[in-house]
Tab-separated table of C-alpha atoms in Angstrom:
chain	number	residue	atom	x	y	z
A	1	MET	CA	-58.458	31.053	33.803
A	2	LEU	CA	-57.218	33.208	30.725
A	3	ALA	CA	-53.781	31.562	31.068
A	4	PRO	CA	-51.632	29.989	33.738
A	5	LYS	CA	-49.695	32.496	35.896
A	6	SER	CA	-46.430	30.807	34.696
A	7	ILE	CA	-45.336	28.364	32.173
A	8	ILE	CA	-42.315	26.418	32.755
A	9	ARG	CA	-41.708	23.736	30.012
A	10	VAL	CA	-38.766	22.237	28.689
A	11	LEU	CA	-38.888	22.473	24.805
A	12	PRO	CA	-36.898	20.765	22.283
A	13	ALA	CA	-32.973	21.754	21.993
A	14	PHE	CA	-32.364	24.523	19.537
A	15	ARG	CA	-29.101	24.975	18.049
A	16	GLY	CA	-27.750	22.835	20.824
A	17	VAL	CA	-29.419	25.036	23.597
A	18	THR	CA	-32.245	23.611	25.776
A	19	ILE	CA	-34.686	26.392	26.253
A	20	VAL	CA	-36.740	26.832	29.320
A	21	PRO	CA	-39.159	29.493	28.942
A	22	ILE	CA	-40.736	31.147	31.825
A	23	ARG	CA	-43.450	33.667	31.589
A	24	THR	CA	-45.004	35.301	34.789
A	25	TYR	CA	-48.323	37.256	33.858
A	26	ALA	CA	-49.465	40.393	35.235
A	27	ILE	CA	-53.009	38.784	35.878
A	28	GLY	CA	-51.448	36.751	38.616
A	29	PRO	CA	-50.014	38.334	42.014
A	30	ALA	CA	-46.793	37.577	40.709
A	31	THR	CA	-43.877	40.345	40.499
A	32	VAL	CA	-42.631	41.832	37.347
A	33	PRO	CA	-39.633	40.036	35.579
A	34	ALA	CA	-36.554	41.634	36.355
A	35	ALA	CA	-35.522	42.408	32.850
A	36	LYS	CA	-38.684	44.293	32.519
A	37	LEU	CA	-38.675	46.215	35.717
A	38	LYS	CA	-37.025	49.311	33.926
A	39	TYR	CA	-40.000	49.988	31.851
A	40	VAL	CA	-42.369	50.319	35.012
A	41	PRO	CA	-42.198	53.754	36.660
A	42	THR	CA	-41.996	54.524	40.304
A	43	SER	CA	-43.614	58.061	40.012
A	44	GLY	CA	-45.141	60.204	37.536
A	45	GLU	CA	-46.524	63.602	36.454
A	46	TYR	CA	-50.384	63.236	36.072
A	47	PRO	CA	-52.812	65.348	34.811
A	48	GLN	CA	-55.192	67.611	36.721
A	49	GLY	CA	-58.754	66.825	37.104
A	50	TYR	CA	-59.123	63.160	36.971
A	51	LYS	CA	-59.416	60.395	39.538
A	52	VAL	CA	-58.643	56.778	38.802
A	53	GLY	CA	-58.294	53.548	40.337
A	54	GLY	CA	-58.357	49.868	39.911
A	55	ILE	CA	-59.618	46.602	41.810
A	56	HIS	CA	-60.363	43.117	41.950
A	57	CYS	CA	-63.888	42.516	41.478
A	58	GLY	CA	-64.027	38.765	40.830
A	59	ILE	CA	-63.731	38.088	36.857
A	60	LYS	CA	-60.062	37.048	37.290
A	61	LYS	CA	-60.468	33.794	39.283
A	62	ASP	CA	-57.176	33.876	41.185
A	63	GLY	CA	-59.113	36.180	43.775
A	64	LYS	CA	-56.218	38.882	43.783
A	65	SER	CA	-55.617	40.284	40.441
A	66	LEU	CA	-57.065	43.588	39.417
A	67	ASP	CA	-59.546	43.372	36.902
A	68	LEU	CA	-61.597	46.412	36.897
A	69	ALA	CA	-60.557	49.785	36.102
A	70	LEU	CA	-62.181	53.424	36.351
A	71	VAL	CA	-61.167	57.032	35.520
A	72	THR	CA	-63.407	59.770	35.955
A	73	SER	CA	-62.873	63.469	34.709
A	74	ASP	CA	-64.018	66.302	37.209
A	75	LEU	CA	-64.910	68.251	34.306
A	76	PRO	CA	-66.726	67.313	31.133
A	77	ALA	CA	-64.020	66.272	28.603
A	78	SER	CA	-63.475	66.244	24.937
A	79	ALA	CA	-62.760	62.662	23.684
A	80	ALA	CA	-61.912	60.723	20.661
A	81	ALA	CA	-61.088	57.062	20.089
A	82	VAL	CA	-59.708	54.737	17.485
A	83	PHE	CA	-61.476	51.086	17.316
A	84	THR	CA	-60.699	47.822	15.798
A	85	LYS	CA	-61.629	47.144	12.101
A	86	ASN	CA	-62.368	43.520	12.913
A	87	VAL	CA	-66.019	42.727	11.443
A	88	PHE	CA	-66.735	41.014	14.731
A	89	LYS	CA	-66.638	44.121	17.006
A	90	ALA	CA	-67.135	43.661	20.677
A	91	ALA	CA	-70.014	44.745	22.672
A	92	PRO	CA	-68.017	47.546	24.365
A	93	VAL	CA	-66.595	48.512	20.942
A	94	LEU	CA	-70.016	49.217	19.686
A	95	VAL	CA	-71.382	51.090	22.732
A	96	SER	CA	-68.413	53.360	23.009
A	97	ARG	CA	-68.200	54.187	19.507
A	98	ASP	CA	-71.962	54.878	19.037
A	99	MET	CA	-71.669	56.869	22.576
A	100	LEU	CA	-68.949	59.193	21.095
A	101	THR	CA	-70.836	59.603	17.762
A	102	LYS	CA	-74.067	60.716	19.477
A	103	ARG	CA	-72.226	63.184	21.816
A	104	GLY	CA	-69.728	64.644	19.190
A	105	GLY	CA	-66.909	63.792	21.527
A	106	LYS	CA	-68.200	66.216	23.915
A	107	GLY	CA	-69.271	65.933	27.691
A	108	ILE	CA	-67.489	62.781	28.411
A	109	ARG	CA	-67.118	61.927	32.236
A	110	GLY	CA	-65.473	58.727	32.536
A	111	LEU	CA	-63.847	55.382	31.338
A	112	VAL	CA	-64.412	51.915	32.809
A	113	ALA	CA	-62.520	48.880	31.746
A	114	ASN	CA	-62.427	45.227	32.795
A	115	SER	CA	-60.131	42.377	31.936
A	116	GLY	CA	-60.403	38.733	32.176
A	117	CYS	CA	-63.511	38.632	29.731
A	118	ALA	CA	-63.685	40.283	26.464
A	119	ASN	CA	-67.583	40.419	26.331
A	120	ALA	CA	-67.138	39.726	22.341
A	121	VAL	CA	-69.408	37.658	20.318
A	122	THR	CA	-71.742	37.867	23.173
A	123	GLY	CA	-75.111	38.890	21.450
A	124	LYS	CA	-77.806	41.276	22.708
A	125	GLY	CA	-77.097	40.323	26.413
A	126	GLY	CA	-73.090	41.504	25.806
A	127	LEU	CA	-74.427	45.023	24.383
A	128	GLU	CA	-76.747	45.281	27.628
A	129	ASP	CA	-73.800	44.539	29.896
A	130	ALA	CA	-71.526	46.981	28.093
A	131	GLU	CA	-74.365	49.663	28.285
A	132	GLY	CA	-75.018	48.671	31.794
A	133	MET	CA	-71.099	49.332	32.724
A	134	GLY	CA	-71.424	52.753	31.298
A	135	LYS	CA	-74.841	53.616	33.078
A	136	VAL	CA	-73.362	52.880	36.465
A	137	VAL	CA	-70.502	54.935	36.097
A	138	ASP	CA	-72.913	57.808	34.511
A	139	GLN	CA	-74.963	57.644	37.684
A	140	LEU	CA	-71.901	57.944	40.159
A	141	VAL	CA	-70.898	61.104	38.322
A	142	GLY	CA	-73.935	62.632	38.142
A	143	GLU	CA	-74.872	62.257	34.157
A	144	LYS	CA	-78.232	61.542	33.026
A	145	GLU	CA	-76.925	60.750	29.509
A	146	ALA	CA	-74.239	58.163	28.292
A	147	SER	CA	-71.073	59.645	28.911
A	148	THR	CA	-68.679	56.725	29.620
A	149	VAL	CA	-66.296	54.879	27.253
A	150	VAL	CA	-66.379	51.208	28.036
A	151	MET	CA	-63.621	48.787	27.274
A	152	SER	CA	-63.244	44.954	27.754
A	153	THR	CA	-60.333	42.585	27.389
A	154	GLY	CA	-60.123	38.672	27.802
A	155	VAL	CA	-61.490	35.549	26.324
A	156	ILE	CA	-63.786	36.039	23.510
A	157	GLY	CA	-67.298	34.371	23.504
A	158	GLN	CA	-67.985	34.443	27.384
A	159	ARG	CA	-70.469	36.664	29.260
A	160	LEU	CA	-69.235	39.153	31.840
A	161	PRO	CA	-69.953	38.224	35.347
A	162	ILE	CA	-72.126	41.162	35.355
A	163	ALA	CA	-73.381	41.375	38.968
A	164	LYS	CA	-69.888	41.334	40.358
A	165	ILE	CA	-69.014	44.324	37.875
A	166	TYR	CA	-72.154	46.180	38.742
A	167	GLU	CA	-71.227	45.693	42.552
A	168	GLY	CA	-67.655	46.628	41.951
A	169	ILE	CA	-67.729	49.638	40.095
A	170	PRO	CA	-69.540	51.887	43.270
A	171	LYS	CA	-66.850	50.314	45.406
A	172	LEU	CA	-63.973	51.167	43.180
A	173	HIS	CA	-65.559	54.857	42.936
A	174	ASP	CA	-65.107	55.272	46.508
A	175	LEU	CA	-61.629	54.457	46.301
A	176	LEU	CA	-60.496	56.700	43.350
A	177	GLY	CA	-57.490	58.812	43.982
A	178	SER	CA	-55.011	60.811	41.657
A	179	ASN	CA	-51.522	59.852	42.811
A	180	HIS	CA	-49.094	57.624	40.991
A	181	ASP	CA	-50.283	54.249	42.918
A	182	ALA	CA	-53.886	55.024	41.780
A	183	TRP	CA	-52.819	55.846	38.258
A	184	MET	CA	-50.611	52.565	38.239
A	185	SER	CA	-53.423	50.219	39.496
A	186	VAL	CA	-55.663	51.301	36.371
A	187	ALA	CA	-52.744	49.989	34.278
A	188	LYS	CA	-52.439	46.798	36.267
A	189	ALA	CA	-56.171	46.234	36.026
A	190	ILE	CA	-56.534	46.203	32.256
A	191	CYS	CA	-53.837	43.389	32.108
A	192	THR	CA	-54.077	39.995	30.854
A	193	THR	CA	-51.342	38.089	29.565
A	194	ASP	CA	-48.681	41.090	30.035
A	195	THR	CA	-45.938	40.645	32.272
A	196	PHE	CA	-45.584	44.308	33.218
A	197	PRO	CA	-48.159	47.375	33.661
A	198	LYS	CA	-47.560	49.891	30.880
A	199	LEU	CA	-47.826	53.385	32.140
A	200	ILE	CA	-46.249	56.668	30.925
A	201	SER	CA	-46.832	60.113	32.115
A	202	ARG	CA	-45.074	63.500	31.272
A	203	GLN	CA	-45.389	67.256	31.059
A	204	PHE	CA	-45.408	69.527	27.796
A	205	LYS	CA	-45.885	72.950	27.095
A	206	VAL	CA	-48.176	74.767	24.400
A	207	GLY	CA	-47.225	78.376	24.651
A	208	GLU	CA	-46.568	79.535	28.224
A	209	THR	CA	-48.940	76.818	29.448
A	210	THR	CA	-47.696	73.552	30.959
A	211	TYR	CA	-49.941	70.647	30.484
A	212	LYS	CA	-49.579	66.977	31.516
A	213	ILE	CA	-50.305	63.819	29.711
A	214	ALA	CA	-50.591	60.413	31.021
A	215	GLY	CA	-51.615	56.991	29.516
A	216	MET	CA	-51.585	53.261	29.909
A	217	ALA	CA	-51.923	50.264	27.516
A	218	LYS	CA	-52.363	46.346	27.697
A	219	GLY	CA	-51.500	44.033	24.974
A	220	ALA	CA	-49.036	41.073	24.585
A	221	GLY	CA	-50.606	39.034	21.785
A	222	MET	CA	-53.131	39.339	18.917
A	223	ILE	CA	-51.436	42.548	18.071
A	224	HIS	CA	-51.408	43.668	14.594
A	225	PRO	CA	-53.366	46.610	13.003
A	226	ASN	CA	-55.953	47.980	12.824
A	227	MET	CA	-55.424	47.165	15.684
A	228	ALA	CA	-55.202	43.936	18.045
A	229	THR	CA	-56.268	42.727	21.342
A	230	LEU	CA	-54.947	46.175	22.672
A	231	LEU	CA	-56.385	48.651	24.958
A	232	GLY	CA	-54.874	52.093	25.179
A	233	PHE	CA	-56.237	55.287	27.169
A	234	ILE	CA	-54.482	58.629	27.401
A	235	ALA	CA	-55.443	61.434	29.331
A	236	THR	CA	-54.425	65.214	29.421
A	237	ASP	CA	-55.386	68.347	31.066
A	238	ALA	CA	-55.044	70.615	27.940
A	239	PRO	CA	-58.122	72.111	26.618
A	240	VAL	CA	-58.944	70.583	23.160
A	241	GLU	CA	-61.961	70.963	20.942
A	242	PRO	CA	-63.425	67.517	20.151
A	243	GLU	CA	-62.625	67.700	16.283
A	244	ALA	CA	-58.843	68.694	16.985
A	245	LEU	CA	-58.655	65.854	19.255
A	246	LYS	CA	-60.100	63.392	16.884
A	247	LYS	CA	-57.703	64.378	13.901
A	248	ILE	CA	-54.802	64.448	16.358
A	249	MET	CA	-55.616	60.921	17.802
A	250	THR	CA	-56.506	59.523	14.355
A	251	TYR	CA	-52.969	61.132	12.896
A	252	ALA	CA	-51.021	59.583	16.188
A	253	VAL	CA	-52.769	56.027	16.068
A	254	GLU	CA	-51.793	55.535	12.843
A	255	ARG	CA	-47.913	56.068	13.579
A	256	SER	CA	-48.131	54.190	16.657
A	257	PHE	CA	-50.647	51.550	17.655
A	258	ASN	CA	-51.319	50.979	14.138
A	259	ALA	CA	-47.644	50.446	13.424
A	260	ILE	CA	-46.793	47.778	15.375
A	261	SER	CA	-47.315	43.826	15.126
A	262	VAL	CA	-46.475	41.015	17.505
A	263	ASP	CA	-48.364	37.979	15.865
A	264	GLY	CA	-50.412	39.385	12.936
A	265	ASP	CA	-53.788	38.847	14.588
A	266	MET	CA	-56.440	41.465	14.666
A	267	SER	CA	-58.544	41.348	17.927
A	268	THR	CA	-62.226	42.072	18.420
A	269	ASN	CA	-62.024	44.697	21.053
A	270	ASP	CA	-59.089	47.039	20.277
A	271	THR	CA	-59.697	50.652	21.532
A	272	VAL	CA	-57.509	53.290	22.146
A	273	ALA	CA	-59.172	56.404	23.717
A	274	ILE	CA	-57.985	60.089	24.607
A	275	LEU	CA	-59.645	62.345	27.064
A	276	ALA	CA	-58.894	66.079	27.374
A	277	ASN	CA	-60.464	67.718	30.027
A	278	GLY	CA	-58.916	71.291	29.943
A	279	ALA	CA	-58.384	71.429	33.959
A	280	ALA	CA	-54.991	73.141	33.452
A	281	GLY	CA	-56.382	75.974	31.575
A	282	GLY	CA	-55.051	77.960	28.596
A	283	GLU	CA	-56.895	78.763	25.461
A	284	THR	CA	-58.708	76.137	23.759
A	285	ILE	CA	-56.638	74.125	20.834
A	286	ARG	CA	-58.615	74.013	17.695
A	287	VAL	CA	-57.959	72.569	14.162
A	288	GLY	CA	-55.041	74.457	12.448
A	289	GLY	CA	-55.000	77.004	15.269
A	290	LYS	CA	-52.415	77.835	17.853
A	291	GLY	CA	-51.037	74.877	19.730
A	292	PHE	CA	-52.527	72.381	17.362
A	293	GLU	CA	-49.283	71.084	15.632
A	294	GLU	CA	-47.559	71.199	18.923
A	295	LEU	CA	-49.946	68.861	20.660
A	296	LYS	CA	-50.255	66.671	17.595
A	297	ALA	CA	-46.440	66.027	17.908
A	298	VAL	CA	-46.690	65.332	21.810
A	299	VAL	CA	-49.474	63.095	21.531
A	300	THR	CA	-48.027	61.092	18.514
A	301	ALA	CA	-44.593	60.699	20.277
A	302	PHE	CA	-46.380	59.726	23.630
A	303	ALA	CA	-48.605	57.074	21.783
A	304	GLU	CA	-45.597	55.749	19.873
A	305	ASP	CA	-43.821	55.436	23.412
A	306	LEU	CA	-46.958	53.425	24.681
A	307	ALA	CA	-47.131	51.263	21.668
A	308	LYS	CA	-43.464	50.183	22.127
A	309	LEU	CA	-44.114	48.859	25.628
A	310	VAL	CA	-46.777	46.601	23.939
A	311	VAL	CA	-44.123	45.006	21.325
A	312	ARG	CA	-41.692	44.762	24.338
A	313	ASP	CA	-44.075	42.608	26.349
A	314	GLY	CA	-45.027	40.611	23.191
A	315	GLU	CA	-45.870	36.955	23.937
A	316	GLY	CA	-42.613	34.955	23.907
A	317	ALA	CA	-40.856	37.766	22.538
A	318	THR	CA	-36.934	37.995	22.770
A	319	LYS	CA	-36.210	41.055	20.613
A	320	PHE	CA	-37.514	44.370	20.026
A	321	VAL	CA	-37.300	45.208	16.194
A	322	THR	CA	-37.608	48.465	14.562
A	323	ILE	CA	-38.145	48.310	10.954
A	324	SER	CA	-37.303	51.388	8.851
A	325	VAL	CA	-38.733	51.862	5.420
A	326	LYS	CA	-37.004	54.867	3.626
A	327	ASP	CA	-36.978	56.416	0.365
A	328	ALA	CA	-40.701	55.350	-0.635
A	329	LYS	CA	-42.803	57.291	-3.099
A	330	THR	CA	-45.490	57.779	-0.252
A	331	PHE	CA	-45.964	57.169	3.308
A	332	GLU	CA	-48.533	54.529	2.522
A	333	ASP	CA	-46.185	52.721	0.501
A	334	ALA	CA	-43.392	52.893	2.973
A	335	LYS	CA	-45.744	51.699	5.869
A	336	GLN	CA	-47.064	48.666	3.679
A	337	VAL	CA	-43.744	47.488	3.142
A	338	ALA	CA	-42.842	47.653	6.731
A	339	SER	CA	-45.901	45.983	8.027
A	340	THR	CA	-45.272	43.192	5.417
A	341	ILE	CA	-41.914	42.482	6.877
A	342	ALA	CA	-43.370	42.961	10.504
A	343	ARG	CA	-45.795	40.217	10.207
A	344	SER	CA	-43.697	37.802	8.118
A	345	PRO	CA	-43.229	34.460	10.272
A	346	LEU	CA	-40.085	33.669	8.371
A	347	VAL	CA	-38.499	36.842	9.260
A	348	LYS	CA	-39.724	36.717	12.746
A	349	THR	CA	-38.498	32.869	13.370
A	350	ALA	CA	-34.973	33.974	11.591
A	351	LEU	CA	-34.710	36.810	14.028
A	352	TYR	CA	-35.255	34.426	16.719
A	353	GLY	CA	-32.675	31.862	15.485
A	354	ARG	CA	-30.070	34.810	14.937
A	355	ASP	CA	-30.343	33.734	11.529
A	356	ALA	CA	-29.071	36.495	9.180
A	357	ASN	CA	-31.295	35.327	6.402
A	358	TRP	CA	-32.141	38.700	4.544
A	359	GLY	CA	-33.832	36.760	1.725
A	360	ARG	CA	-36.961	36.719	3.676
A	361	ILE	CA	-36.757	40.563	4.333
A	362	LEU	CA	-36.420	41.079	0.501
A	363	CYS	CA	-39.037	38.246	-0.187
A	364	ALA	CA	-41.767	40.172	2.351
A	365	THR	CA	-40.654	43.529	0.567
A	366	GLY	CA	-41.555	41.863	-2.825
A	367	TYR	CA	-44.976	40.453	-2.070
A	368	SER	CA	-45.902	43.667	-0.330
A	369	GLY	CA	-48.152	44.837	-3.247
A	370	VAL	CA	-46.200	48.230	-3.348
A	371	GLU	CA	-45.762	48.676	-7.124
A	372	SER	CA	-42.824	51.146	-6.940
A	373	VAL	CA	-40.733	48.506	-5.338
A	374	VAL	CA	-37.701	48.017	-7.923
A	375	PRO	CA	-35.203	45.118	-7.014
A	376	GLU	CA	-32.271	46.859	-8.666
A	377	LYS	CA	-32.971	49.881	-6.268
A	378	THR	CA	-33.548	48.078	-2.925
A	379	ASN	CA	-31.229	48.088	-0.003
A	380	VAL	CA	-31.274	46.152	3.082
A	381	SER	CA	-29.090	46.777	6.246
A	382	PHE	CA	-29.006	45.557	9.891
A	383	ILE	CA	-28.469	48.769	12.352
A	384	PRO	CA	-26.850	47.584	15.581
A	385	THR	CA	-27.677	49.303	18.905
A	386	ASP	CA	-24.143	49.012	20.278
A	387	GLY	CA	-22.764	51.832	18.381
A	388	GLY	CA	-21.364	49.881	15.513
A	389	LYS	CA	-21.546	50.328	11.859
A	390	GLU	CA	-24.530	49.497	9.796
A	391	LEU	CA	-24.081	46.069	8.246
A	392	LYS	CA	-25.024	45.927	4.741
A	393	LEU	CA	-26.743	43.035	3.295
A	394	LEU	CA	-27.988	44.093	0.004
A	395	VAL	CA	-26.789	47.082	-2.076
A	396	ASN	CA	-28.875	47.978	-5.155
A	397	GLY	CA	-30.075	44.699	-5.413
A	398	GLU	CA	-26.808	43.082	-5.092
A	399	PRO	CA	-26.019	40.855	-2.266
A	400	GLU	CA	-22.925	41.854	-0.103
A	401	ASN	CA	-20.442	39.655	1.326
A	402	VAL	CA	-22.122	39.458	4.703
A	403	ASP	CA	-19.791	38.963	7.910
A	404	GLU	CA	-22.023	36.074	9.452
A	405	THR	CA	-20.196	36.561	12.974
A	406	ARG	CA	-21.174	40.226	13.074
A	407	ALA	CA	-24.597	39.625	11.906
A	408	SER	CA	-25.311	37.110	14.629
A	409	GLU	CA	-23.761	39.375	17.177
A	410	ILE	CA	-26.472	41.961	16.095
A	411	LEU	CA	-29.140	39.628	16.016
A	412	ALA	CA	-28.166	38.648	19.766
A	413	MET	CA	-29.063	41.873	20.776
A	414	GLY	CA	-32.429	42.816	22.710
A	415	ASP	CA	-33.154	45.692	20.165
A	416	LEU	CA	-32.170	45.950	16.789
A	417	GLU	CA	-33.084	47.728	13.613
A	418	ILE	CA	-33.856	46.446	9.804
A	419	SER	CA	-33.702	49.346	7.389
A	420	VAL	CA	-34.844	48.984	4.016
A	421	SER	CA	-34.457	51.687	1.195
A	422	LEU	CA	-36.716	51.406	-1.761
A	423	GLY	CA	-34.442	54.039	-3.656
A	424	THR	CA	-37.458	55.532	-5.542
A	425	GLY	CA	-36.408	59.104	-4.921
A	426	GLY	CA	-39.720	59.991	-3.291
A	427	GLY	CA	-38.046	60.528	0.015
A	428	GLN	CA	-40.949	59.141	2.220
A	429	GLU	CA	-40.601	56.813	5.069
A	430	ALA	CA	-42.424	54.929	7.940
A	431	VAL	CA	-41.377	52.886	10.804
A	432	TYR	CA	-42.978	49.677	12.132
A	433	TYR	CA	-42.221	47.807	15.714
A	434	THR	CA	-42.358	44.297	16.087
A	435	CYS	CA	-40.651	41.337	17.717
A	436	ASP	CA	-39.543	37.716	17.110
A	437	PHE	CA	-41.326	34.668	17.153
A	438	SER	CA	-40.423	32.142	19.516
A	439	HIS	CA	-41.150	28.580	20.891
A	440	GLU	CA	-42.762	30.253	24.134
A	441	TYR	CA	-45.224	32.232	21.698
A	442	VAL	CA	-46.690	28.675	20.557
A	443	THR	CA	-46.614	27.464	24.233
A	444	ILE	CA	-48.489	30.579	25.561
A	445	ASN	CA	-51.098	30.417	22.962
A	446	GLY	CA	-51.740	26.790	22.890
A	447	ASP	CA	-52.613	27.041	26.754
A	448	TYR	CA	-54.557	30.001	26.465
A	449	ARG	CA	-58.009	28.884	27.970
A	450	THR	CA	-56.676	25.727	29.725
């Protein structure tokens, strides 16, 4: 199995408290933890012209958990995707990237994804399996040329039980639907150590035309750009030319899925893809043309919300942390500082321990490699989410007399913000989303394959 359906283990006492972590994984038939139910929608607004679904085909060994997902578009769609930068790219990454390149992002008819096996570092056979998954879908939608995005997630270094997948895809195709339950089944079918399915949908307008957008993501560990063990899929019924969609997706991912970190590890399988089939009509959106900036803003905000759900489900996470870096010379500088803070184990463990050790934040800022950082101009604060005042920790390089009791109260909150101002006068800023490191993270990843 990928991991136990639940872990119940008494760990050493931490500051006098006995910690008993319980994580219920979405790969099993267990229910979503009560604290996460608020993130799981019970209804939605879904784009026209798509049929979707998910089933159990036998990859996951419990015999129940959904492990195969399929999305088809009634119309040939424009598509764009962003893939992992890991040198060891998984077979589905290579196959999907090559297919999109050859087609120029045009005429895409579907997406197929499996969970439970990553089909990564599997050689020539793995490539053949990924190509085969796409071909089965192509045949079902009546395409002679490759037109299907392929995704896989799970354990690295194992071959897919491809016969089960080949048998499962036609069965799933016959069951596809377009309602909320159908979309939710896709979100569930791509989960591994996730504790809840991540699905969002909404309406938006470009000019006088109303469109819909829906998307799902999976990921709880190996989350750090660019990107991580993360799959994401977005679909809209807006008409968008491929080049415009590619530019929009690149911009959006840089500010969402490439601006999150759970543990600093980059996976072999990361893929975030978007399809736009134009089923709702209207004027085609082109680079720099009418509706381009509006759609870019919509997709970016949508991707940010999906990415936040991934962090909220971080393995062992007890806190959702926003890191805001302001007044940098460039966006790239701000993001680099934020990223360095987000992946610092010392910062993340201090957050878990409710320790206002701002020196660790400052340390990470200093080794970020950003040359414009000036100690005498740097400011660090905690921003509470209870409506209280900003708690200043460092002002222009000088430490404040910190109220440790208030700091502990802020760090006890489920959501909090770390604000860093570099004081360069450049006015550029970036936001990063991360979580803390807990005992449970070690437990989960120590047992991942056992």
